[in-house]
Tab-separated table of C-alpha atoms in Angstrom:
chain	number	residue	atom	x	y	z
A	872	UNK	CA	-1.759	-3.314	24.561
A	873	UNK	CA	-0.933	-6.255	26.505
A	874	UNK	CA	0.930	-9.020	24.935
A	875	UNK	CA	-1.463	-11.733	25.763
A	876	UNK	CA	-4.116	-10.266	23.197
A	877	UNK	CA	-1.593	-11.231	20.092
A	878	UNK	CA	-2.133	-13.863	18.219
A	879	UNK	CA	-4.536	-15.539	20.582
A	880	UNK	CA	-5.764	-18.767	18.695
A	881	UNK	CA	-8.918	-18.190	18.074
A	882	UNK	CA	-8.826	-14.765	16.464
A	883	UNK	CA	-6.002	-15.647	14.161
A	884	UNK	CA	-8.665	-18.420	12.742
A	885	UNK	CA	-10.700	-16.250	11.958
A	886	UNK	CA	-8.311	-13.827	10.128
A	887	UNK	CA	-6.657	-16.404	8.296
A	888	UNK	CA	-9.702	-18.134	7.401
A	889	UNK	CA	-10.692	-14.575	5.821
A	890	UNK	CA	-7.737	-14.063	4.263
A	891	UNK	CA	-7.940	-17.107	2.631
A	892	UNK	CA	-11.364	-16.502	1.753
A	893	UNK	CA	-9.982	-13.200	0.457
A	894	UNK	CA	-7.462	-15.205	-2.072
A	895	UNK	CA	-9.663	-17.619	-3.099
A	896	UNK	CA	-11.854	-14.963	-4.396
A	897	UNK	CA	-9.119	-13.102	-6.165
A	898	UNK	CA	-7.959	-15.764	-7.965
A	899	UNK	CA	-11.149	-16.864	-9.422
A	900	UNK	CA	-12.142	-12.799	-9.511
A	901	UNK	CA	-15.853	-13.170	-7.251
A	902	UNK	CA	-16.173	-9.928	-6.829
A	903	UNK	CA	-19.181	-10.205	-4.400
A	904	UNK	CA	-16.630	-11.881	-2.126
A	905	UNK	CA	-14.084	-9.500	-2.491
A	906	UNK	CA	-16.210	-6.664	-2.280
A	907	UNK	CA	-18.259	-8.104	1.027
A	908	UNK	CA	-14.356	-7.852	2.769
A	909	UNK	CA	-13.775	-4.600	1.766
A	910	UNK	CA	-15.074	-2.030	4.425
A	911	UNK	CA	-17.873	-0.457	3.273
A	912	UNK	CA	-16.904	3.044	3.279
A	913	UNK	CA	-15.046	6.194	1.679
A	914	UNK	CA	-12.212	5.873	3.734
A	915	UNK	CA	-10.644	2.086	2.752
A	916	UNK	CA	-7.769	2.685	1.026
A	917	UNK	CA	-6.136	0.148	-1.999
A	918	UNK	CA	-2.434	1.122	-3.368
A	919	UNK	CA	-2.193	-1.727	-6.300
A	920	UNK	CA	0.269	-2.621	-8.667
A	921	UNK	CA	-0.757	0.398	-10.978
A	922	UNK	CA	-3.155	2.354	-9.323
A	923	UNK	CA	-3.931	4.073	-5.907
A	924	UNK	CA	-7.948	3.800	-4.957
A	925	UNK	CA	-9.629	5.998	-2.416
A	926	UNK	CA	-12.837	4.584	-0.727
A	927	UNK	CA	-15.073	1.356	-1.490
A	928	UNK	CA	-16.576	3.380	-5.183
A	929	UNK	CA	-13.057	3.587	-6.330
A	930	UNK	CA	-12.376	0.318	-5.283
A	931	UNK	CA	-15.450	-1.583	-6.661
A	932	UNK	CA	-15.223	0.314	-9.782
A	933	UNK	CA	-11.909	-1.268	-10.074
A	934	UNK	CA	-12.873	-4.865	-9.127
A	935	UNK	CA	-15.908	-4.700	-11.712
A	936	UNK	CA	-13.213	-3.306	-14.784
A	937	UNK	CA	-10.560	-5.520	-14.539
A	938	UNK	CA	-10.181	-8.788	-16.343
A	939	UNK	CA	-10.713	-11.675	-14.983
A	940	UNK	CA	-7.581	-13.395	-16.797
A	941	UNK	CA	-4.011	-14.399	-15.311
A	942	UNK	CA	-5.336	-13.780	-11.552
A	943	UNK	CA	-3.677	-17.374	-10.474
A	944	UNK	CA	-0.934	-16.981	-7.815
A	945	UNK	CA	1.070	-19.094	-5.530
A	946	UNK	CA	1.392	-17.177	-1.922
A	947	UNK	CA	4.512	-17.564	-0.150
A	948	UNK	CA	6.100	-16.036	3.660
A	949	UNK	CA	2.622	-15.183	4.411
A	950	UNK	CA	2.590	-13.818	7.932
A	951	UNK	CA	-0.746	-13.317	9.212
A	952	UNK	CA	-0.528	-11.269	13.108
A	953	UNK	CA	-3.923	-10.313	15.179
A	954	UNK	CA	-3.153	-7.643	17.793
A	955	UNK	CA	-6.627	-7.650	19.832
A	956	UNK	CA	-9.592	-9.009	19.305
A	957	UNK	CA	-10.823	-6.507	16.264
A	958	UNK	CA	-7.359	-5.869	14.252
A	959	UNK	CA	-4.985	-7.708	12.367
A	960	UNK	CA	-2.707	-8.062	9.227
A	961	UNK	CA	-1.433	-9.790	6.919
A	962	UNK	CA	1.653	-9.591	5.075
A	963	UNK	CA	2.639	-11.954	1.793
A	964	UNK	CA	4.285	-12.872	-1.261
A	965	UNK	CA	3.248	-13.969	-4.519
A	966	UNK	CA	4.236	-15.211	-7.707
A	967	UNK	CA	2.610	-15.785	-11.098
A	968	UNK	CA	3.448	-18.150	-13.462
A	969	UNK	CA	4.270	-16.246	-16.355
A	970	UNK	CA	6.180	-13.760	-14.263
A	971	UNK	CA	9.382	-13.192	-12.836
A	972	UNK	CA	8.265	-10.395	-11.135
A	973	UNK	CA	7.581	-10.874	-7.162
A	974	UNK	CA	4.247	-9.373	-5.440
A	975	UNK	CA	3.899	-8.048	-2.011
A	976	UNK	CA	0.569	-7.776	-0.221
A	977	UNK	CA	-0.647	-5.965	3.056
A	978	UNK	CA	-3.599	-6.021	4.726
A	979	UNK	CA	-5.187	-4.628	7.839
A	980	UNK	CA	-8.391	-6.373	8.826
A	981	UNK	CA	-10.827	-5.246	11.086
A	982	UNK	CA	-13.523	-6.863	12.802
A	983	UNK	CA	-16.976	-4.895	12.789
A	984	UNK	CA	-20.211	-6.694	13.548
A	985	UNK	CA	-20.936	-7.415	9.918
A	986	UNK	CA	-17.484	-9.406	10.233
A	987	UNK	CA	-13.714	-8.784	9.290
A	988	UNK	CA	-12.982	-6.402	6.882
A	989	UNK	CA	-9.597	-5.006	4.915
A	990	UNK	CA	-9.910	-1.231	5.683
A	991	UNK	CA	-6.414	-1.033	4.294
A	992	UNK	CA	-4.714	-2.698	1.765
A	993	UNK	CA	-1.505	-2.571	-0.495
A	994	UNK	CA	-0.272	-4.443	-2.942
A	995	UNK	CA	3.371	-4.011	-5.391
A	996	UNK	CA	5.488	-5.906	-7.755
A	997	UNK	CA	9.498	-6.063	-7.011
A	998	UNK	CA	11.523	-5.903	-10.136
């Protein structure tokens, strides 16, 4: 990979702009959003807090059960990195506000020709 296709400008716009699509969507639980950036297919992975999901079922099944209470967040050291022009990811922090607890969330994003997509994605609490 050569190092001139990281982080050229106009990729990472579009990766952070989906991210941040991503997020907004979370927090105000649109699950159409969320699951339009999810990768269609049995392979996307999504290791939560409390459970481990295999493929976009498990995953949408999940979205469409949880409650759509205490989602709010405030991101922090959010490092977003594109490494060509079709793959990416995104690393942050979050907090809530009844929590002392600190999240960590991973993404990798890939760019198909319906758009970018999380075909991977992790997210855990620390203490």
């Amino acid at each position: 990979m050569m190092r001139d296709n990281i982080d050229r400008p106009a990729v990472l716009n579009e990766v952070t702009a989906a991210f941040y699509r991503y997020e907004q969507a979370l927090i105000t639980n649109d699950v159409a959003v969320l699951d339009e950036l999810f990768w269609e297919d049995a392979r996307t992975v999504r290791f939560g807090a409390t459970e481990n999901l295999y493929g976009i079922e498990q995953i949408r099944a999940f979205r469409n059960g949880r409650s759509p209470k205490g989602l709010d967040r405030q991101l922090r050291n959010t490092v977003i990195t594109t490494f060509s022009d079709d793959l990416a990811v995104a690393s942050t922090e979050f907090t809530r506000e009844d929590s002392d607890k600190i999240g960590r969330q991973m993404q990798t994003w890939v760019r198909f020709a319906s758009g970018w997509k999380i075909v991977a994605a992790h997210v855990s609490l620390m203490g």
